[in-house]
N, CA and C of each residue as an Amber inpcrd file, in Angstrom:
protein
   753
  65.5000000  30.1480000  -5.0700000  64.1040000  30.5630000  -5.0850000
  63.6710000  30.9260000  -6.5160000  62.4390000  30.5880000  -6.8860000
  62.0090000  30.8250000  -8.2570000  61.6250000  32.2680000  -8.4980000
  61.8270000  32.7380000  -9.7500000  61.4080000  34.0910000 -10.1030000
  60.5700000  34.1260000 -11.3720000  60.5550000  33.0270000 -12.1340000
  59.7300000  32.9860000 -13.3320000  58.9030000  31.7160000 -13.3180000
  57.9210000  31.6780000 -14.2220000  56.8860000  30.6440000 -14.1340000
  57.4400000  29.2300000 -14.1880000  58.2990000  28.9350000 -15.1770000
  58.7260000  27.5470000 -15.3290000  59.5270000  27.0280000 -14.1380000
  60.4990000  27.7860000 -13.6300000  61.1830000  27.3270000 -12.4120000
  60.2220000  27.1830000 -11.2310000  59.1880000  28.0030000 -11.1430000
  58.2160000  27.8660000 -10.0560000  57.5510000  26.4940000 -10.1450000
  57.1780000  26.1010000 -11.3500000  56.5400000  24.8000000 -11.5200000
  57.4880000  23.6930000 -11.0730000  58.7660000  23.8020000 -11.4410000
  59.7450000  22.8030000 -11.0240000  59.8750000  22.7560000  -9.5040000
  59.8910000  23.9350000  -8.8870000  60.0170000  23.9870000  -7.4290000
  58.7460000  23.4990000  -6.7430000  57.6020000  23.7400000  -7.3470000
  56.3500000  23.2180000  -6.7890000  56.3930000  21.6900000  -6.7610000
  56.8590000  21.1010000  -7.8480000  56.9650000  19.6410000  -7.9040000
  57.9390000  19.1410000  -6.8370000  59.0580000  19.8580000  -6.6680000
  60.0470000  19.4580000  -5.6630000  59.4590000  19.5480000  -4.2570000
  58.7350000  20.6410000  -3.9730000  58.1460000  20.8000000  -2.6390000
  57.0550000  19.7660000  -2.3830000  56.2660000  19.4760000  -3.4090000
  55.2370000  18.4450000  -3.2590000  55.8840000  17.0920000  -2.9510000
  56.9910000  16.8120000  -3.6050000  57.7120000  15.5590000  -3.3410000
  58.1990000  15.5040000  -1.8970000  58.6630000  16.6380000  -1.3710000
  59.1410000  16.6750000   0.0100000  57.9990000  16.4470000   0.9980000
  56.8260000  17.0170000   0.7080000  55.6660000  16.7860000   1.5720000
  55.3210000  15.3020000   1.6000000  55.3180000  14.6700000   0.4220000
  55.0090000  13.2360000   0.3340000  56.0500000  12.4200000   1.0940000
  57.3250000  12.8030000   0.9810000  58.3900000  12.0810000   1.6870000
  58.1940000  12.1680000   3.1950000  57.8720000  13.3640000   3.7160000
  57.6790000  13.5210000   5.1580000  56.4840000  12.6990000   5.6290000
  55.3820000  12.7400000   4.8590000  54.2050000  11.9460000   5.2330000
  54.5320000  10.4560000   5.2010000  55.3110000  10.0330000   4.2090000
  55.7270000   8.6350000   4.1400000  56.5910000   8.2420000   5.3270000
  57.4920000   9.1400000   5.7230000  58.3470000   8.8630000   6.8840000
  57.5170000   8.7480000   8.1590000  56.4980000   9.6050000   8.2880000
  55.6170000   9.5100000   9.4520000  54.8720000   8.1740000   9.4720000
  54.3750000   7.7490000   8.3150000  53.6700000   6.4620000   8.2490000
  54.5880000   5.3120000   8.6600000  55.8540000   5.3700000   8.2630000
  56.7960000   4.3270000   8.6600000  57.0540000   4.3590000  10.1650000
  57.1100000   5.5720000  10.7320000  57.3080000   5.6890000  12.1790000
  56.1100000   5.1360000  12.9370000  54.9170000   5.3220000  12.3850000
  53.7290000   4.7960000  13.0520000  53.7210000   3.2660000  13.0430000
  54.3870000   2.6680000  12.0610000  54.5340000   1.2150000  12.0430000
  55.4850000   0.7540000  13.1560000  56.5360000   1.5490000  13.3620000
  57.5150000   1.2200000  14.4020000  56.9250000   1.4580000  15.7920000
  56.1510000   2.5470000  15.9190000  55.5190000   2.9060000  17.1910000
  54.0050000   2.8570000  17.0080000  53.3990000   1.6820000  17.1690000
  51.9680000   1.5030000  16.8610000  51.0390000   2.3800000  17.6900000
  51.4940000   2.8500000  18.8670000  50.6400000   3.7020000  19.6940000
  50.5350000   5.1200000  19.1460000  51.3530000   5.4420000  18.1640000
  51.3390000   6.7830000  17.5830000  50.5490000   6.8060000  16.2820000
  49.9970000   7.9700000  15.9810000  49.2970000   8.1930000  14.7230000
  49.3080000   9.6810000  14.4220000  48.6880000  10.0730000  13.3370000
  48.6650000  11.4900000  12.9520000  48.0790000  12.3550000  14.0540000
  47.0560000  11.8470000  14.7320000  46.3720000  12.6490000  15.7490000
  47.3220000  13.0640000  16.8660000  48.1610000  12.1220000  17.3280000
  49.0610000  12.4180000  18.4390000  50.1460000  13.4210000  18.0690000
  50.5340000  13.4550000  16.7980000  51.5920000  14.3770000  16.3830000
  51.0150000  15.6390000  15.7510000  49.7940000  15.9890000  16.1830000
  49.1720000  17.2840000  15.9000000  48.6480000  17.4550000  14.4800000
  48.5630000  16.3740000  13.7180000  48.0020000  16.4450000  12.3650000
  46.5620000  15.9620000  12.4530000  45.6190000  16.9020000  12.4960000
  44.2460000  16.5620000  12.8290000  43.2690000  17.1220000  11.8120000
  42.1750000  16.3880000  11.6420000  41.1380000  16.8300000  10.7100000
  40.2510000  17.9170000  11.3160000  40.1490000  17.9300000  12.6390000
  39.2520000  18.8670000  13.3130000  39.7280000  20.3070000  13.1340000
  38.8420000  21.1690000  12.6700000  39.1000000  22.6200000  12.5660000
  40.3140000  22.9630000  11.7200000  40.5920000  22.1690000  10.7040000
  41.7670000  22.4360000   9.8730000  41.6800000  23.8070000   9.2100000
  40.5940000  24.0760000   8.5010000  40.4920000  25.3550000   7.7840000
  40.3920000  26.5540000   8.7170000  39.5480000  26.5050000   9.7800000
  39.5260000  27.6590000  10.6980000  40.8910000  27.9560000  11.3060000
  41.5990000  26.9180000  11.7450000  42.9180000  27.1370000  12.3350000
  43.9080000  27.6560000  11.2920000  43.8360000  27.1090000  10.0910000
  44.7280000  27.5670000   9.0250000  44.5080000  29.0500000   8.7360000
  43.2610000  29.4570000   8.5950000  42.9880000  30.8550000   8.2470000
  43.2470000  31.8110000   9.4110000  43.1250000  31.3310000  10.6540000
  43.5610000  32.1570000  11.7860000  45.0580000  32.4270000  11.6800000
  45.8000000  31.3850000  11.3510000  47.2360000  31.5530000  11.1690000
  47.5650000  32.4890000  10.0200000  46.8330000  32.3500000   8.9210000
  47.0270000  33.2470000   7.7740000  46.8090000  34.6980000   8.1990000
  45.7520000  34.9360000   8.9580000  45.4600000  36.2950000   9.4130000
  46.5680000  36.8590000  10.2730000  47.0740000  36.0520000  11.2020000
  48.1420000  36.5380000  12.0750000  49.4260000  36.7790000  11.2990000
  49.7820000  35.8600000  10.4080000  50.9940000  36.0460000   9.6180000
  50.9270000  37.2900000   8.7520000  49.7540000  37.5290000   8.1530000
  49.5520000  38.7170000   7.3250000  49.6900000  39.9870000   8.1460000
  49.0180000  40.0300000   9.2990000  49.0470000  41.2280000  10.1550000
  50.4590000  41.4910000  10.6670000  51.1390000  40.4460000  11.1330000
  52.4990000  40.6190000  11.6480000  53.4250000  41.2270000  10.5980000
  53.3770000  40.6720000   9.3850000  54.2870000  41.1320000   8.3580000
  53.9480000  42.5480000   7.8930000  52.6530000  42.8550000   7.7620000
  52.2640000  44.2020000   7.3440000  52.6200000  45.2430000   8.3950000
  52.4430000  44.9040000   9.6770000  52.8050000  45.8380000  10.7440000
  54.3130000  46.0720000  10.7810000  55.0880000  45.0130000  10.6020000
  56.5460000  45.1690000  10.5330000  56.9340000  46.1100000   9.3980000
  56.3480000  45.8780000   8.2200000  56.6660000  46.7090000   7.0600000
  56.2160000  48.1540000   7.2670000  55.0630000  48.3420000   7.9130000
  54.5630000  49.6940000   8.1730000  55.5150000  50.4670000   9.0850000
  55.9910000  49.8250000  10.1390000  56.9300000  50.4920000  11.0450000
  58.2590000  50.7850000  10.3550000  58.7100000  49.8450000   9.5390000
  59.9420000  50.0820000   8.7980000  59.7940000  51.2560000   7.8320000
  58.6490000  51.3250000   7.1740000  58.3840000  52.4260000   6.2440000
  58.2960000  53.7600000   6.9940000  57.5810000  53.7630000   8.1130000
  57.4310000  54.9880000   8.8960000  58.7680000  55.4670000   9.4460000
  59.6680000  54.5360000   9.7180000  60.9760000  54.8850000  10.2710000
  62.0020000  55.2000000   9.1820000  61.5770000  55.1400000   7.9230000
  62.4780000  55.4350000   6.8190000  63.4400000  54.3210000   6.4890000
  63.1140000  53.0950000   6.8830000  64.0080000  51.9650000   6.6450000
  63.6630000  51.1540000   5.4020000  62.6650000  51.6050000   4.6450000
  62.3310000  50.9350000   3.3980000  61.5530000  51.8840000   2.5040000
  61.7790000  51.7560000   1.2170000  60.9220000  52.3940000   0.2160000
  60.4730000  51.3000000  -0.7370000  59.3160000  51.5040000  -1.3310000
  58.7580000  50.4970000  -2.2300000  58.7040000  51.0530000  -3.6420000
  59.2250000  50.2790000  -4.5690000  59.1980000  50.6520000  -5.9800000
  58.2230000  49.7530000  -6.7310000  57.6360000  50.2950000  -7.7770000
  56.6780000  49.5370000  -8.5710000  57.3720000  48.3440000  -9.2320000
  56.6640000  47.2250000  -9.2540000  57.1840000  46.0240000  -9.9130000
  56.0540000  45.3530000 -10.6750000  56.3950000  44.4670000 -11.5520000
  55.3990000  43.7580000 -12.3550000  55.4470000  42.2620000 -12.0470000
  54.2760000  41.6840000 -11.8520000  54.1800000  40.2420000 -11.6400000
  52.8530000  39.7870000 -12.2410000  52.8620000  38.7110000 -12.9770000
  51.6520000  38.2580000 -13.6600000  50.7350000  37.5140000 -12.6990000
  49.4620000  37.4770000 -13.0590000  48.4910000  36.7500000 -12.2520000
  48.8180000  35.2640000 -12.1630000  49.3020000  34.6830000 -13.2570000
  49.6770000  33.2720000 -13.2470000  50.7990000  33.0100000 -12.2520000
  51.7680000  33.9220000 -12.2220000  52.8960000  33.7550000 -11.3100000
  52.4390000  33.8660000  -9.8600000  51.5300000  34.7870000  -9.5750000
  50.9940000  34.9260000  -8.2140000  50.3160000  33.6270000  -7.7750000
  49.5100000  33.0410000  -8.6620000  48.8180000  31.7850000  -8.3290000
  49.8190000  30.6670000  -8.0690000  50.8800000  30.6270000  -8.8910000
  51.9030000  29.6060000  -8.6730000  52.6340000  29.8200000  -7.3510000
  52.8870000  31.0880000  -7.0210000  53.5210000  31.3800000  -5.7330000
  52.6220000  30.9800000  -4.5610000  51.3180000  31.1740000  -4.7060000
  50.3980000  30.7530000  -3.6440000  50.5620000  29.2660000  -3.3470000
  50.5930000  28.4630000  -4.4020000  50.7590000  27.0170000  -4.2270000
  52.1520000  26.6880000  -3.7100000  53.1410000  27.3560000  -4.2490000
  54.5270000  27.1240000  -3.8530000  54.7310000  27.3660000  -2.3630000
  54.2630000  28.5160000  -1.8740000  54.4620000  28.8340000  -0.4640000
  53.5820000  27.9890000   0.4440000  52.4290000  27.5690000  -0.0310000
  51.6020000  26.6490000   0.7430000  52.3400000  25.3270000   0.9500000
  52.9660000  24.8260000  -0.1090000  53.7060000  23.5700000   0.0020000
  54.9500000  23.7200000   0.8760000  55.6390000  24.8450000   0.7670000
  56.8030000  25.0730000   1.6250000  56.4010000  25.0680000   3.0910000
  55.3270000  25.7990000   3.4080000  54.8970000  25.8770000   4.8080000
  54.4210000  24.5130000   5.3040000  53.7080000  23.7640000   4.4560000
  53.2540000  22.4340000   4.8490000  54.4480000  21.5140000   5.0950000
  55.4210000  21.5290000   4.1960000  56.5940000  20.6740000   4.3480000
  57.3670000  21.0050000   5.6240000  57.6730000  22.2900000   5.8430000
  58.5010000  22.6550000   6.9890000  57.7750000  22.4370000   8.3080000
  56.4660000  22.6780000   8.3250000  55.7290000  22.4390000   9.5710000
  55.5860000  20.9440000   9.8490000  55.3550000  20.1490000   8.8270000
  55.3200000  18.7020000   9.0260000  56.6820000  18.1870000   9.4940000
  57.7360000  18.7750000   8.9740000  59.0840000  18.3290000   9.3110000
  59.4590000  18.6780000  10.7480000  59.0690000  19.8740000  11.1990000
  59.5220000  20.3510000  12.5040000  58.4570000  20.2920000  13.6060000
  57.1940000  20.4920000  13.2630000  56.1640000  20.6310000  14.3050000
  55.2530000  19.4130000  14.4170000  55.6030000  18.2860000  13.8010000
  54.8060000  17.0690000  13.9960000  55.5590000  16.1540000  14.9660000
  56.0830000  15.0500000  14.4840000  56.7400000  14.1080000  15.4060000
  57.9170000  14.7200000  16.1790000  58.8080000  15.5160000  15.5540000
  59.9210000  16.0660000  16.3350000  59.4630000  16.8690000  17.5540000
  58.4490000  17.7210000  17.3830000  57.9520000  18.5070000  18.5130000
  57.3020000  17.6000000  19.5520000  56.5160000  16.6210000  19.0860000
  55.8760000  15.6690000  20.0030000  56.9290000  14.9320000  20.8240000
  57.9740000  14.4310000  20.1520000  59.0030000  13.6510000  20.8410000
  59.7570000  14.5050000  21.8510000  60.0890000  15.7270000  21.4780000
  60.7870000  16.6160000  22.4040000  59.9190000  16.9300000  23.6170000
  58.6260000  17.1970000  23.3780000  57.7280000  17.5570000  24.4720000
  57.4360000  16.3780000  25.3940000  57.5000000  15.1600000  24.8640000
  57.3100000  13.9680000  25.6890000  58.5060000  13.7290000  26.6040000
  59.6880000  14.0370000  26.1130000  60.9200000  13.6510000  26.8240000
  61.4570000  14.7590000  27.7300000  61.2750000  16.0240000  27.3350000
  61.9210000  17.1200000  28.0410000  60.9010000  18.1440000  28.5480000
  61.3170000  19.0520000  29.4440000  60.4270000  20.1610000  29.8350000
  59.9820000  20.9330000  28.6010000  58.7520000  21.4390000  28.6360000
  58.1900000  22.0560000  27.4360000  58.9650000  23.2880000  26.9800000
  59.4950000  24.0720000  27.9300000  60.2740000  25.2450000  27.5240000
  61.4990000  24.8170000  26.7120000  62.1230000  23.6900000  27.1190000
  63.3040000  23.1870000  26.4190000  62.9150000  22.6340000  25.0510000
  61.7820000  21.9350000  25.0040000  61.3050000  21.3860000  23.7290000
  61.0350000  22.5020000  22.7210000  60.4050000  23.5770000  23.1770000
  60.1090000  24.7110000  22.2940000  61.3980000  25.3770000  21.8200000
  62.3470000  25.5830000  22.7280000  63.6170000  26.2170000  22.3670000
  64.3850000  25.3790000  21.3480000  64.5000000  24.0830000  21.6120000
  65.2400000  23.2080000  20.6880000  64.5400000  23.1540000  19.3370000
  63.2090000  23.1010000  19.3350000  62.4790000  23.0870000  18.0720000
  62.7490000  24.3530000  17.2680000  62.7820000  25.4880000  17.9420000
  63.1010000  26.7360000  17.2590000  64.5140000  26.7570000  16.7190000
  65.4640000  26.2280000  17.4960000  66.8590000  26.1870000  17.0460000
  67.0310000  25.2730000  15.8370000  66.3690000  24.1270000  15.8640000
  66.4400000  23.2220000  14.7110000  65.8910000  23.8940000  13.4600000
  64.8040000  24.6380000  13.6290000  64.2120000  25.3770000  12.5110000
  65.2110000  26.3950000  11.9550000  65.9220000  27.0720000  12.8500000
  66.9180000  28.0520000  12.4060000  68.0970000  27.3730000  11.7200000
  68.5600000  26.2320000  12.2790000  69.6960000  25.5230000  11.6770000
  69.4110000  25.1580000  10.2170000  68.1630000  24.8450000   9.9140000
  67.7960000  24.4730000   8.5450000  67.9100000  25.6450000   7.5810000
  68.0150000  26.8840000   8.1180000  68.1140000  28.0820000   7.2730000
  69.5160000  28.7030000   7.2860000  70.4700000  28.0380000   7.9430000
  71.7900000  28.6370000   8.0790000  72.5230000  28.7870000   6.7490000
  72.1480000  28.0020000   5.7490000  72.8140000  28.1020000   4.4510000
  72.1900000  29.1780000   3.5590000  71.1390000  29.8380000   4.0530000
  70.4890000  30.8700000   3.2450000  71.4480000  32.0160000   2.9690000
  71.3780000  32.6170000   1.7790000  72.3080000  33.6990000   1.4490000
  72.1320000  34.9150000   2.3500000  73.2460000  35.4570000   2.8130000
  73.2210000  36.7020000   3.5730000  72.6720000  36.5870000   4.9720000
  72.6050000  35.3810000   5.5410000  72.0410000  35.2510000   6.8830000
  72.9020000  35.9990000   7.8950000  72.2360000  36.6290000   8.8550000
  72.9100000  37.3870000   9.9030000  72.5440000  36.7790000  11.2590000
  73.2480000  37.2270000  12.2930000  72.9300000  36.7500000  13.6420000
  71.4940000  37.1120000  14.0100000  71.0760000  38.3210000  13.6360000
  69.7140000  38.7560000  13.9390000  68.7000000  37.9500000  13.1310000
  69.0360000  37.6470000  11.8850000  68.1650000  36.8140000  11.0650000
  68.0050000  35.4240000  11.6520000  69.1200000  34.8320000  12.1210000
  69.0640000  33.5090000  12.7460000  68.2270000  33.5510000  14.0210000
  68.3760000  34.6200000  14.7950000  67.5770000  34.7750000  16.0150000
  66.0950000  34.8460000  15.6900000  65.7440000  35.6310000  14.6880000
  64.3340000  35.7910000  14.3430000  63.7200000  34.5020000  13.7950000
  64.4900000  33.7410000  13.0360000  63.9780000  32.4630000  12.5480000
  63.7870000  31.4930000  13.7190000  64.7080000  31.5350000  14.6870000
  64.5400000  30.7310000  15.9010000  63.2660000  31.1230000  16.6310000
  63.0430000  32.4200000  16.7930000  61.8390000  32.9010000  17.4800000
  60.5740000  32.5080000  16.7130000  60.6370000  32.5790000  15.3840000
  59.4790000  32.1700000  14.5820000  59.1780000  30.6890000  14.8020000
  60.2240000  29.8510000  14.8050000  60.0300000  28.4360000  15.0710000
  59.4540000  28.1880000  16.4510000  59.8880000  28.9560000  17.4400000
  59.3410000  28.8340000  18.7910000  57.8750000  29.2560000  18.8400000
  57.5510000  30.3290000  18.1090000  56.1620000  30.7780000  18.0450000
  55.2700000  29.6920000  17.4580000  55.6920000  29.0940000  16.3550000
  54.9180000  28.0220000  15.7290000  54.7710000  26.8310000  16.6820000
  55.8490000  26.5230000  17.3960000  55.8240000  25.3760000  18.3060000
  54.8700000  25.6130000  19.4760000  54.9090000  26.8070000  20.0650000
  54.0340000  27.1010000  21.2030000  52.5690000  27.0070000  20.8010000
  52.2500000  27.5910000  19.6720000  50.8460000  27.5590000  19.2750000
  50.4070000  26.1520000  18.8830000  51.2930000  25.3720000  18.2970000
  50.9650000  23.9820000  17.9720000  50.6940000  23.1910000  19.2500000
  51.5050000  23.4120000  20.2750000  51.2800000  22.7340000  21.5470000
  49.9760000  23.1970000  22.2100000  49.6830000  24.4800000  22.0930000
  48.4580000  24.9990000  22.7000000  47.2170000  24.4610000  22.0060000
  47.2290000  24.4940000  20.6980000  46.0680000  24.0680000  19.9170000
  46.0750000  22.5770000  19.6160000  47.2520000  21.9580000  19.7410000
  47.4110000  20.5480000  19.3680000  46.9150000  20.3080000  17.9390000
  47.2010000  21.2600000  17.0860000  46.7890000  21.1920000  15.6910000
  47.8000000  21.9800000  14.8660000  48.4390000  21.3060000  13.9250000
  49.5110000  21.9270000  13.1510000  48.9920000  22.9290000  12.1210000
  47.6850000  22.9330000  11.8890000  47.1150000  23.7650000  10.8190000
  47.3880000  25.2440000  11.0360000  47.3410000  25.6980000  12.2980000
  47.5900000  27.1190000  12.5610000  48.9970000  27.4980000  12.1340000
  49.9770000  26.6680000  12.5070000  51.3640000  26.9710000  12.1680000
  51.5690000  26.9970000  10.6580000  50.9130000  26.0880000   9.9440000
  51.0010000  26.0970000   8.4810000  50.4550000  27.4070000   7.9310000
  49.3440000  27.8750000   8.4840000  48.7350000  29.1060000   8.0050000
  49.5970000  30.3270000   8.2390000  50.1200000  30.4830000   9.4550000
  50.9240000  31.6740000   9.7380000  52.2370000  31.6300000   8.9690000
  52.7990000  30.4430000   8.8070000  54.0410000  30.2820000   8.0470000
  53.8190000  30.6500000   6.5760000  52.7150000  30.1820000   6.0280000
  52.3740000  30.5010000   4.6350000  52.2160000  32.0090000   4.4360000
  51.4070000  32.6440000   5.2940000  51.1550000  34.0800000   5.1350000
  52.4050000  34.8960000   5.3860000  53.2210000  34.4750000   6.3450000
  54.4950000  35.1430000   6.6470000  55.3590000  35.2030000   5.3890000
  55.5130000  34.0600000   4.7190000  56.3530000  34.0100000   3.5220000
  55.7240000  34.7410000   2.3410000  54.4470000  34.4780000   2.0810000
  53.8000000  35.0550000   0.9080000  53.7000000  36.5750000   1.0180000
  53.3520000  37.0780000   2.1950000  53.2310000  38.5300000   2.3780000
  54.5710000  39.1990000   2.2180000  55.5790000  38.6410000   2.8630000
  56.9130000  39.2390000   2.7880000  57.4530000  39.2600000   1.3670000
  57.2790000  38.1510000   0.6550000  57.9130000  38.0080000  -0.6520000
  57.0860000  38.5920000  -1.7870000  55.7990000  38.2370000  -1.8710000
  54.9870000  38.5810000  -3.0410000  54.2420000  39.9020000  -2.8530000
  53.6400000  40.0980000  -1.6920000  52.8830000  41.3380000  -1.4760000
  53.8160000  42.5200000  -1.2640000  54.8930000  42.3230000  -0.4790000
  55.7850000  43.4320000  -0.1390000  57.0620000  43.4690000  -0.9650000
  57.4170000  42.3680000  -1.6230000  58.5890000  42.3580000  -2.4920000
  59.9210000  42.3680000  -1.7730000  59.9470000  41.8760000  -0.5440000
  61.2050000  41.7380000   0.1830000  61.9300000  40.4710000  -0.2430000
  63.2430000  40.4470000  -0.0140000  63.9540000  39.1780000  -0.0630000
  63.4100000  38.3040000   1.0650000  63.2920000  37.0300000   0.8110000
  62.7480000  36.1070000   1.8100000  63.8700000  35.2540000   2.3770000
  64.2220000  35.5380000   3.6250000  65.3340000  34.8150000   4.2700000
  66.5790000  34.8340000   3.3930000  66.8220000  35.9880000   2.7620000
  68.0000000  36.1570000   1.9240000  67.8080000  35.8070000   0.4720000
  66.6800000  35.1760000   0.1270000  66.4270000  34.7680000  -1.2580000
  65.6650000  35.8520000  -2.0070000  66.1150000  36.1850000  -3.1930000
  65.4760000  37.2280000  -3.9930000  64.1440000  36.7180000  -4.5300000
  63.1060000  37.5710000  -4.4320000  61.7650000  37.1890000  -4.8300000
  61.1760000  38.2380000  -5.7620000  60.0480000  37.8990000  -6.3990000
  59.3080000  38.8250000  -7.2510000  57.9600000  39.1030000  -6.6130000
  57.5410000  40.3700000  -6.6200000  56.2790000  40.7160000  -5.9820000
  55.5530000  41.8420000  -6.6950000  54.4590000  42.2890000  -6.0810000
  53.6870000  43.3990000  -6.6340000  54.4880000  44.6900000  -6.5940000
  55.3270000  44.8210000  -5.5610000  56.2520000  45.9480000  -5.4520000
  57.6240000  45.3750000  -5.1220000  58.6300000  46.2230000  -5.1320000
  59.9790000  45.8100000  -4.7530000  60.4180000  46.6180000  -3.5450000
  60.6690000  45.9460000  -2.4260000  61.1260000  46.6190000  -1.2130000
  62.6130000  46.9460000  -1.3370000  62.9630000  48.2020000  -1.0310000
  64.3510000  48.6520000  -1.0700000  64.7550000  49.0860000   0.3360000
  65.4260000  48.2080000   1.1010000  65.8050000  48.5560000   2.4750000
  66.7220000  49.7720000   2.5110000  66.5490000  50.6010000   3.5430000
  67.3560000  51.8030000   3.7200000  67.8850000  51.8530000   5.1450000
  69.0710000  52.4000000   5.3060000  69.6350000  52.5590000   6.6450000
  70.3800000  51.3180000   7.1030000  70.6380000  51.2790000   8.4030000
  71.4420000  50.2010000   8.9680000  70.7000000  48.8670000   8.8460000
  71.4450000  47.8160000   8.6000000  70.8420000  46.5100000   8.3430000
  70.0620000  45.9640000   9.5310000  70.5190000  46.2650000  10.7580000
  69.8380000  45.6670000  11.9050000  68.4410000  46.2500000  12.1120000
  68.1530000  47.3770000  11.4730000  66.7870000  47.9200000  11.4880000
  66.0480000  47.5960000  10.2010000  66.6900000  47.7890000   9.0660000
  66.0110000  47.5900000   7.7780000  65.8740000  46.1180000   7.4050000
  66.7390000  45.2960000   7.9550000  66.7850000  43.8820000   7.5610000
  67.7970000  43.6140000   6.4740000  68.1750000  44.6770000   5.7400000
  69.1780000  44.5320000   4.6930000  68.7680000  43.5390000   3.6230000
  69.7450000  42.8660000   3.0720000  69.5030000  41.9080000   1.9930000
  68.7970000  40.6420000   2.4670000  68.7600000  40.4250000   3.7700000
  68.1240000  39.2130000   4.2810000  66.6000000  39.3340000   4.3070000
  66.0980000  40.5660000   4.3180000  64.6540000  40.7720000   4.3700000
  64.1840000  41.1810000   5.7550000  62.8710000  41.2550000   5.9430000
  62.3080000  41.6820000   7.2240000  62.8080000  40.8100000   8.3700000
  63.0470000  39.5410000   8.0960000  63.4970000  38.6270000   9.1440000
  64.8670000  39.0120000   9.7010000  65.5630000  39.9250000   9.0440000
  66.8420000  40.3980000   9.5480000  66.7430000  41.6850000  10.3320000
  65.5160000  42.1260000  10.6490000  65.2980000  43.4060000  11.3160000
  64.9950000  43.2430000  12.8010000  65.4920000  44.1630000  13.6170000
  65.1840000  44.1610000  15.0510000  63.7090000  44.4340000  15.2960000
  63.0540000  45.1280000  14.3820000  61.6160000  45.3670000  14.5260000
  60.8610000  44.0510000  14.4540000  61.2930000  43.1540000  13.5880000
  60.7070000  41.8140000  13.5210000  60.9180000  41.0820000  14.8390000
  62.0950000  41.2520000  15.4430000  62.3860000  40.6200000  16.7330000
  61.3760000  41.0550000  17.7820000  61.0980000  42.3650000  17.8180000
  60.1540000  42.9030000  18.8080000  58.7750000  42.2800000  18.6260000
  58.3150000  42.1730000  17.3860000  56.9960000  41.5940000  17.1300000
  56.9460000  40.1160000  17.5240000  57.9940000  39.3730000  17.2020000
  58.0090000  37.9520000  17.5340000  58.0470000  37.7300000  19.0440000
  58.8860000  38.4930000  19.7410000  58.9410000  38.3780000  21.1990000
  57.5970000  38.7610000  21.8090000  56.9680000  39.7950000  21.2600000
  55.6560000  40.2060000  21.7540000  54.6110000  39.1110000  21.5810000
  54.6010000  38.4730000  20.4120000  53.6290000  37.3940000  20.1560000
  53.8650000  36.2020000  21.0730000  55.1240000  35.8120000  21.2290000
  55.4430000  34.6770000  22.1040000  55.0400000  34.9920000  23.5440000
  55.3360000  36.2170000  23.9960000  54.9920000  36.6110000  25.3640000
  53.4830000  36.6060000  25.5660000  52.7520000  37.0830000  24.5760000
  51.2880000  37.1180000  24.6760000  50.7040000  35.7150000  24.7460000
  51.1740000  34.8200000  23.8970000  50.6930000  33.4400000  23.9110000
  51.0110000  32.7630000  25.2380000  52.2250000  32.9880000  25.7380000
  52.6080000  32.3590000  27.0000000  51.8140000  32.9420000  28.1600000
  51.5620000  34.2470000  28.1320000  50.7770000  34.8880000  29.1950000
  49.3490000  34.3430000  29.2130000  48.7850000  34.1100000  28.0420000
  47.4080000  33.6240000  27.9630000  47.2700000  32.1860000  28.4450000
  48.1700000  31.3180000  27.9990000  47.9680000  29.8910000  28.2390000
  49.2030000  29.1410000  28.6930000  50.3120000  29.8160000  28.8710000
  51.5410000  29.0630000  29.0770000  51.8220000  28.2640000  27.8140000
  52.1510000  27.0040000  27.9810000  52.3300000  26.1480000  26.8200000
  51.0300000  25.4300000  26.4580000  49.9830000  25.6530000  27.2260000
  48.6710000  25.1330000  26.8640000  48.4060000  23.7150000  27.2890000
  49.4160000  23.0340000  27.8290000  49.2400000  21.6540000  28.2600000
  50.3830000  21.2850000  29.1820000  50.1710000  20.2670000  29.9980000
  51.2230000  19.8440000  30.9020000  52.1420000  18.8310000  30.2540000
  51.5570000  17.9980000  29.3690000  52.3480000  16.9510000  28.7270000
  51.5090000  16.3260000  27.6180000  52.0380000  16.1830000  26.3900000
  51.2710000  15.5890000  25.3030000  51.2210000  14.0760000  25.4120000
  50.3910000  13.5760000  26.3120000  50.3700000  12.1400000  26.6000000
  49.9650000  11.3140000  25.3910000  50.6440000  10.1840000  25.2040000
  50.3250000   9.3070000  24.0870000  48.9740000   8.6350000  24.2870000
  48.4770000   8.6440000  25.5180000  47.1940000   8.0080000  25.7530000
  46.0730000   8.7180000  25.0040000  46.2750000  10.0260000  24.7730000
  45.2570000  10.7630000  24.0540000  45.1010000  10.2420000  22.6420000
  46.1670000   9.5640000  22.1610000  46.1390000   9.0640000  20.7940000
  45.0710000   8.0440000  20.5370000  44.4990000   7.4620000  21.5890000
  43.4260000   6.5050000  21.3820000  42.1580000   7.1570000  20.8810000
  42.0900000   8.4830000  21.0460000  40.9140000   9.2030000  20.5650000
  40.9220000   9.2170000  19.0580000  39.7980000   8.9530000  18.4460000
  39.7050000   8.9220000  16.9910000  38.8810000  10.0870000  16.5230000
  39.3040000  10.6300000  15.3910000  38.5250000  11.7290000  14.8100000
  37.4890000  11.1630000  13.8580000
């Protein structure tokens, strides 16, 4: 993970390349499966910005509430840190590209294919597990951290299926990472970050998150389970089956 301006620029270029690669792979798949297109795999022009900013709002609120409870419980203290305005702007772009890449990778065709072939509960679970497997090499990962990343992937998958628009998941993923790392100064999934303040976890790791960050905390687990339960209570999975016939609709 980057901590100074020049490595951030290098990582931005790398993440942009990954986004282009995923989009290119999708275009090749659409050649193989002519009945498929961006619309069917939840990449839609309709309501992109509103859905994105709804996700940003939820990701921001979730992370701030987690940090507030941790602070109130004595599981974190915040120390003053310095970060330049240029670095903040670069981090904004960096985390936007990370969230776009990971959501395109996991919540576009893979989620569509799983939901077409298997029961939706199984598709959501497998999608969350795949998301967690991609983070298993992160430094300091714990069982609780892996569980929370799985739950986060499931949350993104459920809302993508409900809205049939990947923009929300990109927004919440972006705000989740940016708030945790830059606004609160936590380690992000075990990676050391630079922020406006520096979070110093206190107490047992399963509450504070330890070196892994908020994602390693049981308090994060409670919030994620609560969000998933609320979404499921409101709409279930939001659809019975993502039929390919809908793909004939043009935006």
